[in-house]
mmCIF file of C-alpha atoms in Angstrom:
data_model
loop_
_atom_site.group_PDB
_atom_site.id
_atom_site.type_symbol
_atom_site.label_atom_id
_atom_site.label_comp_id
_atom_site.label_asym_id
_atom_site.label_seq_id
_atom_site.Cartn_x
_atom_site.Cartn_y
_atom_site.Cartn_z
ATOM 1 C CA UNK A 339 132.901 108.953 126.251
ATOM 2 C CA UNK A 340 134.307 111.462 124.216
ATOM 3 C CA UNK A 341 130.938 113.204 122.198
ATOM 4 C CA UNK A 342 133.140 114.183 118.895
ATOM 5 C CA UNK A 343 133.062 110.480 118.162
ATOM 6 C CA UNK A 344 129.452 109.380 117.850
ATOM 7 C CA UNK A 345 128.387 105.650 119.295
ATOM 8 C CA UNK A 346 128.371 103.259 116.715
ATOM 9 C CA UNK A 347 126.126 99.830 116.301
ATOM 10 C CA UNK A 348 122.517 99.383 115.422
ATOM 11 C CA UNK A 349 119.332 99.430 117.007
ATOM 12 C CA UNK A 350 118.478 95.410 117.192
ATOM 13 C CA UNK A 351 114.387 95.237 117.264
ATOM 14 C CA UNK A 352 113.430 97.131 114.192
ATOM 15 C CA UNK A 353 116.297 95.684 112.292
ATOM 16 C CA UNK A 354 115.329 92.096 113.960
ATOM 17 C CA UNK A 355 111.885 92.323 111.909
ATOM 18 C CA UNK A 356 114.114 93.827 109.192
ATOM 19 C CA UNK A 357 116.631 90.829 108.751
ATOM 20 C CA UNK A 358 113.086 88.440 109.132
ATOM 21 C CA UNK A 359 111.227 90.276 105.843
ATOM 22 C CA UNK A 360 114.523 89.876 103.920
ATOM 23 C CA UNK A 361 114.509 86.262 105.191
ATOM 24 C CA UNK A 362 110.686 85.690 103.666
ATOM 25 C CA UNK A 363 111.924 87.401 100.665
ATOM 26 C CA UNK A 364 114.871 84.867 100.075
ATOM 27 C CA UNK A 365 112.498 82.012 101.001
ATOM 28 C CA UNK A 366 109.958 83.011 98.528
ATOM 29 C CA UNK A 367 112.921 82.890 95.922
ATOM 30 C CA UNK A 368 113.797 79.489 97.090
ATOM 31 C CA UNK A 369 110.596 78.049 96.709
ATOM 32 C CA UNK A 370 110.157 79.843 93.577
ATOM 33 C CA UNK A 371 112.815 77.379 92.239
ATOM 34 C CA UNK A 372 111.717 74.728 94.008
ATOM 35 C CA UNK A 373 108.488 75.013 91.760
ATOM 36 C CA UNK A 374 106.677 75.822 95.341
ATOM 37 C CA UNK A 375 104.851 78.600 93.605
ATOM 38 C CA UNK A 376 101.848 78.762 96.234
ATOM 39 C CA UNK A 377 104.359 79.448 99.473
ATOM 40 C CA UNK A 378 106.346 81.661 97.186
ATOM 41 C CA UNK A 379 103.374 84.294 96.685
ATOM 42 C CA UNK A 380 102.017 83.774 100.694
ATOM 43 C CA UNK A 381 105.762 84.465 101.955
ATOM 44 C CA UNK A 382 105.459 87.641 99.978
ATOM 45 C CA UNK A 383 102.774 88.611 101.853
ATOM 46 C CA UNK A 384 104.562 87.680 105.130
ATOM 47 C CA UNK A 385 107.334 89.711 104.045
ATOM 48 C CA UNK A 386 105.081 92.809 103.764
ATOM 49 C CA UNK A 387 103.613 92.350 107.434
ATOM 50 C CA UNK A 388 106.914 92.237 108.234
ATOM 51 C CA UNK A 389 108.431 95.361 106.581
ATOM 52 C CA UNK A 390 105.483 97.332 108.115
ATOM 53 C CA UNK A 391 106.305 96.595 111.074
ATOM 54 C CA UNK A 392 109.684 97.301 111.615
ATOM 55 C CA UNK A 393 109.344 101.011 111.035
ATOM 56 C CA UNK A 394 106.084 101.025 113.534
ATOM 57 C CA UNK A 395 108.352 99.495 115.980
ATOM 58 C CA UNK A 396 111.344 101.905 115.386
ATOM 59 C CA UNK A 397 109.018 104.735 115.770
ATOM 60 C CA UNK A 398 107.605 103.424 118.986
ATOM 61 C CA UNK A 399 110.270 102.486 120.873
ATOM 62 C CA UNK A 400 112.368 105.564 119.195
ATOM 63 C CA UNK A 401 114.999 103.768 117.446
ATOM 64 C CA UNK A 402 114.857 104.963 113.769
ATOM 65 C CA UNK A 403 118.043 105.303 112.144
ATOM 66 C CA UNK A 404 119.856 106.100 108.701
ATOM 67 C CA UNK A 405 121.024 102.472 109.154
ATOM 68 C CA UNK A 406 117.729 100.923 109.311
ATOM 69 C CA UNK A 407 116.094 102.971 106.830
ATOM 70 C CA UNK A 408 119.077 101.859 104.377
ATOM 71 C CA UNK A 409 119.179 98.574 105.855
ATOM 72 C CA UNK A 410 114.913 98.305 105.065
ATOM 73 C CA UNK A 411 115.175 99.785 101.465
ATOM 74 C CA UNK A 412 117.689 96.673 100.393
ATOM 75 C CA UNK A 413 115.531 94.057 101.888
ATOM 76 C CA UNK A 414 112.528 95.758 100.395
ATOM 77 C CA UNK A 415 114.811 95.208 96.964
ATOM 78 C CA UNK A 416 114.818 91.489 97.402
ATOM 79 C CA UNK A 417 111.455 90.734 98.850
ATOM 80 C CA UNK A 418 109.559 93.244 96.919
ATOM 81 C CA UNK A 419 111.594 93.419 94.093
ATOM 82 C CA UNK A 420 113.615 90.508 93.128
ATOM 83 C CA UNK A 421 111.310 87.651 94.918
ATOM 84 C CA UNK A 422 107.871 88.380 92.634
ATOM 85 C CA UNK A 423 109.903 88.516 89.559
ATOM 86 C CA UNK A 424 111.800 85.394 90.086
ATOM 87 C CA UNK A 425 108.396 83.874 91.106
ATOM 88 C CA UNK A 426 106.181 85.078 88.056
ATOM 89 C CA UNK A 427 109.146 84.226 85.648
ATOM 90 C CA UNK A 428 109.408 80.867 86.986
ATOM 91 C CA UNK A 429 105.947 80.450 86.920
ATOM 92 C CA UNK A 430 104.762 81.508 83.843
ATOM 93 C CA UNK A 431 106.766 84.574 82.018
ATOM 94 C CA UNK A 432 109.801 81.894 80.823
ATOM 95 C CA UNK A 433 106.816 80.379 77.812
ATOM 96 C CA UNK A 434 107.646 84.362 76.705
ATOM 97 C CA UNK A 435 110.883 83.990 76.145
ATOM 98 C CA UNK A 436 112.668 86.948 76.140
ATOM 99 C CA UNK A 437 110.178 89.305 76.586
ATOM 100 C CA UNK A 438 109.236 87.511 80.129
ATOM 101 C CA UNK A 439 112.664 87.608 81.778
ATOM 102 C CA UNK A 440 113.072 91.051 80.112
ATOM 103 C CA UNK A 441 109.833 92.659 81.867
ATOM 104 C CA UNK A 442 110.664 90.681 85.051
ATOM 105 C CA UNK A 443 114.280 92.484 85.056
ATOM 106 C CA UNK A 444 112.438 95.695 84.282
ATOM 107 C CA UNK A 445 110.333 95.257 87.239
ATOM 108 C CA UNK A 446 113.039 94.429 89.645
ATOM 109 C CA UNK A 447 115.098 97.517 88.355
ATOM 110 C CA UNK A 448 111.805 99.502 88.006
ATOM 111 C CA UNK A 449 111.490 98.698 91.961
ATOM 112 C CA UNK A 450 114.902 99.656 92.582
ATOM 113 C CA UNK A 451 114.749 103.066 91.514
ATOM 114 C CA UNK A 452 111.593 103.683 92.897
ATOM 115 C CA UNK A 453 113.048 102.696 96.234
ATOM 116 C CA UNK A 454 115.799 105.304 95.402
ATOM 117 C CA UNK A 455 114.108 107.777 94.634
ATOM 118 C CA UNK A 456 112.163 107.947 97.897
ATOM 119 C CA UNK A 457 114.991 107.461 100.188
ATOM 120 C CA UNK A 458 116.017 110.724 98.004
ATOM 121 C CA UNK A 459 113.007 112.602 98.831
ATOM 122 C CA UNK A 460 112.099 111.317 102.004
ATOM 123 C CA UNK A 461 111.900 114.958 103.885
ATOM 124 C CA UNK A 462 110.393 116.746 100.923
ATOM 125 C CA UNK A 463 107.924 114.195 99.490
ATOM 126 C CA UNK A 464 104.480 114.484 101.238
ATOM 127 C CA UNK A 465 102.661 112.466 103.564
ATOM 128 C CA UNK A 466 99.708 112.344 102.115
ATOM 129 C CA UNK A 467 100.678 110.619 98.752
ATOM 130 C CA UNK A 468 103.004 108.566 97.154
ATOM 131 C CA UNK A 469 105.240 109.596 94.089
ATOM 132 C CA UNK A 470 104.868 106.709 91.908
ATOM 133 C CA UNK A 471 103.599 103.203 92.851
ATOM 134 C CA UNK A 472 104.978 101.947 96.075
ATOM 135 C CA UNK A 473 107.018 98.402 95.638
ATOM 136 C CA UNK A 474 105.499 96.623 98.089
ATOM 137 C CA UNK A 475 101.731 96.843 96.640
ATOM 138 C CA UNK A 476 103.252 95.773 92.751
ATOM 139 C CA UNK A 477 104.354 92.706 94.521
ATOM 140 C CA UNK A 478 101.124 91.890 95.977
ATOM 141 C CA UNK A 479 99.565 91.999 92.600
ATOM 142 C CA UNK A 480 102.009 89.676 91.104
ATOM 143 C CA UNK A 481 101.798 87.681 94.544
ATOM 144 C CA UNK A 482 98.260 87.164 94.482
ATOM 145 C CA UNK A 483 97.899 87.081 91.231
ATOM 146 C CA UNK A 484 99.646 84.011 90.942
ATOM 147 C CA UNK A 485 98.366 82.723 94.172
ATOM 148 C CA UNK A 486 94.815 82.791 92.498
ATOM 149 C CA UNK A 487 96.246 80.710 89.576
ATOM 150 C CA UNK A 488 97.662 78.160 90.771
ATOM 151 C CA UNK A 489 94.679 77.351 93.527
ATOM 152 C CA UNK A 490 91.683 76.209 92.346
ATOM 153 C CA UNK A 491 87.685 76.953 91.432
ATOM 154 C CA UNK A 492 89.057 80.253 89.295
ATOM 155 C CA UNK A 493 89.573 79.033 85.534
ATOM 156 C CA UNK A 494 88.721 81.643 83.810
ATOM 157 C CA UNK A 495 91.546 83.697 85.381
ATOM 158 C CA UNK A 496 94.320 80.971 85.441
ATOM 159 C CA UNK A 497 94.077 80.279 81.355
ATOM 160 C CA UNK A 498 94.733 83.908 80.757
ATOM 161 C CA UNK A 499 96.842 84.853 84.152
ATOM 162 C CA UNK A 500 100.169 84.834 82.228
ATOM 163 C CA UNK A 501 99.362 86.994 79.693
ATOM 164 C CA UNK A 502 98.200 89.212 82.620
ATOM 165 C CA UNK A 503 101.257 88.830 84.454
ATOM 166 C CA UNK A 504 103.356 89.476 81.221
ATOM 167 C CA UNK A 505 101.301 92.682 81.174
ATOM 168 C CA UNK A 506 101.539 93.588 84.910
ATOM 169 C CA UNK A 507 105.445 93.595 85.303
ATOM 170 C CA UNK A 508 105.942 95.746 82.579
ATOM 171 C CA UNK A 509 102.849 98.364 83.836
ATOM 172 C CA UNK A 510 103.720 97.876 87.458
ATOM 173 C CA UNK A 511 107.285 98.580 86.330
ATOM 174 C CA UNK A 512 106.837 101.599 84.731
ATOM 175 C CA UNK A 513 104.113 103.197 87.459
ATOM 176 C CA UNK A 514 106.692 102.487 90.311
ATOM 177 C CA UNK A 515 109.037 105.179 88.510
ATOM 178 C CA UNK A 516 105.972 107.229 87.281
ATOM 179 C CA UNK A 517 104.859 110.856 88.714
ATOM 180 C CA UNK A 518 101.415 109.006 89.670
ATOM 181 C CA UNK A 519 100.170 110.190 93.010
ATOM 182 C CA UNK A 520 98.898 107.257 95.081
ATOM 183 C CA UNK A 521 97.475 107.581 98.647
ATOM 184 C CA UNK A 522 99.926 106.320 101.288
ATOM 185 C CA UNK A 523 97.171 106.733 104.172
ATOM 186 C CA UNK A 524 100.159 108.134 106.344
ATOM 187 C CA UNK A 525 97.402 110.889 107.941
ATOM 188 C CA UNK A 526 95.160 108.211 108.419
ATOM 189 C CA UNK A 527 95.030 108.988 112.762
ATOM 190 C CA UNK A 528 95.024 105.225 113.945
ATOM 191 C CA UNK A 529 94.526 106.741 117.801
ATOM 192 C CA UNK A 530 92.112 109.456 117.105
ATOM 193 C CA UNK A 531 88.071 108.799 117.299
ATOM 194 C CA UNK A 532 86.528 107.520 113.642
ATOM 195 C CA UNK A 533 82.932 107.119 112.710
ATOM 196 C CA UNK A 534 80.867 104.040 113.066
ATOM 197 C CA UNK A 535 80.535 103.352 109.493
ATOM 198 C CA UNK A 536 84.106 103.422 109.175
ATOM 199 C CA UNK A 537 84.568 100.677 111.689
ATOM 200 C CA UNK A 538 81.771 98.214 109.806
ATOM 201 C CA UNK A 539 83.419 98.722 106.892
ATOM 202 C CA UNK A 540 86.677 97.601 107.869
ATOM 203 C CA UNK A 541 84.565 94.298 109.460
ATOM 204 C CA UNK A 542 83.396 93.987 106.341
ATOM 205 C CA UNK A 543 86.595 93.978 104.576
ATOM 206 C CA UNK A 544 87.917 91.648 106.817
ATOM 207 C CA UNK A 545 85.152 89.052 106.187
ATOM 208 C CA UNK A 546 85.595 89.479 102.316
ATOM 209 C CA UNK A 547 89.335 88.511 102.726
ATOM 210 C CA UNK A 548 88.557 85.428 104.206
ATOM 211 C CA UNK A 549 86.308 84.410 101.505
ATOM 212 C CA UNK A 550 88.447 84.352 99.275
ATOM 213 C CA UNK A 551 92.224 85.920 100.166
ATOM 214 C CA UNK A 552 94.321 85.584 97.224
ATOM 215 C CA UNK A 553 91.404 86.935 94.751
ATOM 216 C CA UNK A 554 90.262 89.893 97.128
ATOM 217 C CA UNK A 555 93.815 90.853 97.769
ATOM 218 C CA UNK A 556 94.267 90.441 93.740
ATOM 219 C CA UNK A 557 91.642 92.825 93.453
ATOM 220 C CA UNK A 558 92.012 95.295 95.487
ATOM 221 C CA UNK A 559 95.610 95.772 94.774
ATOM 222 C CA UNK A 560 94.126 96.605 91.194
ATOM 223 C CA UNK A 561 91.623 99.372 92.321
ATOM 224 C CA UNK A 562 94.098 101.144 94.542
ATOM 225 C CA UNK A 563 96.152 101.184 90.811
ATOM 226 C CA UNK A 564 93.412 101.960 89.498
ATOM 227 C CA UNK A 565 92.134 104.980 91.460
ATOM 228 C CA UNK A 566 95.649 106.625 91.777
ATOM 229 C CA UNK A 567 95.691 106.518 87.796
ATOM 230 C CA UNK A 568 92.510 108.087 87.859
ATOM 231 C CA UNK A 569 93.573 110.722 90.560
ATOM 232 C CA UNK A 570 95.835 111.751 89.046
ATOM 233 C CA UNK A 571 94.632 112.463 85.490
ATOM 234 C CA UNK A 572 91.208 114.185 87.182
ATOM 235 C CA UNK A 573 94.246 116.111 88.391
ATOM 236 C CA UNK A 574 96.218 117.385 85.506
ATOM 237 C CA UNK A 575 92.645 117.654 83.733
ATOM 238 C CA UNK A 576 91.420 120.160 86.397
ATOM 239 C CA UNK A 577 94.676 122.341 86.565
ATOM 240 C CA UNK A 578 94.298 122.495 82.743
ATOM 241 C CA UNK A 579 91.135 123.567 83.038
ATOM 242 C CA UNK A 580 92.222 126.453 85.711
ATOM 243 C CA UNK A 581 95.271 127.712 83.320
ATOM 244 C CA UNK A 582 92.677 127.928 80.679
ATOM 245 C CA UNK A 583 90.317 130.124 82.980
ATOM 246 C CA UNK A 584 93.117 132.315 83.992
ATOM 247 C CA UNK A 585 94.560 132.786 80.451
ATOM 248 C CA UNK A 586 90.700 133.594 79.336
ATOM 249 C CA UNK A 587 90.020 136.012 82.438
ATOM 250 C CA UNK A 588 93.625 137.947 81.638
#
């Protein structure tokens, strides 16, 4: 084979698990319309096992590509993007009116160009952290969130979880194309030795899912916002503080 003309076709495992999180994402549409609100939001979460495994796999067996990281971004789009905003505006955003199919349009665009943007800066961004709010967790907010309010022994939170949804898309938007650092856990060493403590802790994790999944999951996809916001202004608040020490000491 002559080398000046490259092989062409596609790796078929990673992009097998791939085509199967775009598939959840269309089902979770289609039950979305169907009124099948419940599957919609656990299909979601399907979707994002999936998506995290295809690039494990690619990476293990060596098979990344431009292709599949291309191919992963526009299924992210319509899983992550597209199916929690059909399902929250089906579910409760349409009593809004325009305002609900307006902030779910800015949350699928929002998504979008946050997906973009990091295939843009995918060999300069750092491993450590995530520039803006990654699409995948927004759309296990919305996910759960509605998963919690349309089960049952919550009431509180199901009277008052479309206003909180109305608020969500437009925040969870807006934070997916922010500067807002968030931790992406990339340097986390999966193979290396970790202490004890760290091991009951992630029992105990475990066992708190399974109380209660679609509340924990709500939850903790709300502190994870929550402490990148805060990161990131103890941030900018301590650099302040060090270009006012420098200016002082000069």
């Amino acid at each position: 084979m002559n080398p000046r003309y490259p092989r062409r076709g596609v790796y078929v495992l990673p992009n097998l698990f791939t085509t199967a999180s775009l598939f959840a994402g269309f089902y979770s549409i289609v039950a979305s319309i169907h009124g099948h609100y419940r599957t919609a939001a656990i299909v979601i979460f399907i979707a994002m096992i999936l998506d995290g495994l295809d690039g494990r796999v690619a990476r293990m067996t060596h098979t990344e590509s431009a292709f599949g990281a291309e191919y992963d971004s526009l299924a992210d789009v319509i899983a992550f993007g597209l199916a929690p905003a059909i399902l929250v505006l089906l579910w409760g955003l349409q009593d809004f009116g325009k305002f609900g199919w307006l902030g779910a349009f800015i949350y699928t665009a929002c998504g979008a160009l946050r997906l973009a943007r990091f295939n843009t800066q995918v060999h300069s961004a750092s491993k450590r952290y995530f520039q803006g709010l990654p699409i995948p967790t927004s759309a296990a907010v919305l996910a759960s969130l509605v998963w919690v309010a349309v089960g049952e022994g919550y009431p509180w939170l199901t009277h008052i979880s479309e206003y909180i949804a109305l608020g969500l898309v437009y925040v969870l938007g807006l934070l997916m194309v922010s500067n807002v650092r968030f931790r992406s856990f990339k340097d986390f060493d999966l193979h290396g030795r970790v202490p004890f403590a760290l091991a009951i802790i992630v029992v105990l994790v475990v066992a708190l899912i399974a109380v209660h999944p679609p509340l924990v999951l709500f939850f903790a996809g709300i502190i994870y916002v929550a402490v990148g916001l805060v990161l990131t202004l103890w941030q900018i608040r301590s650099r302040r503080m060090n270009r006012r020490r420098g200016s002082h000491s000069s």
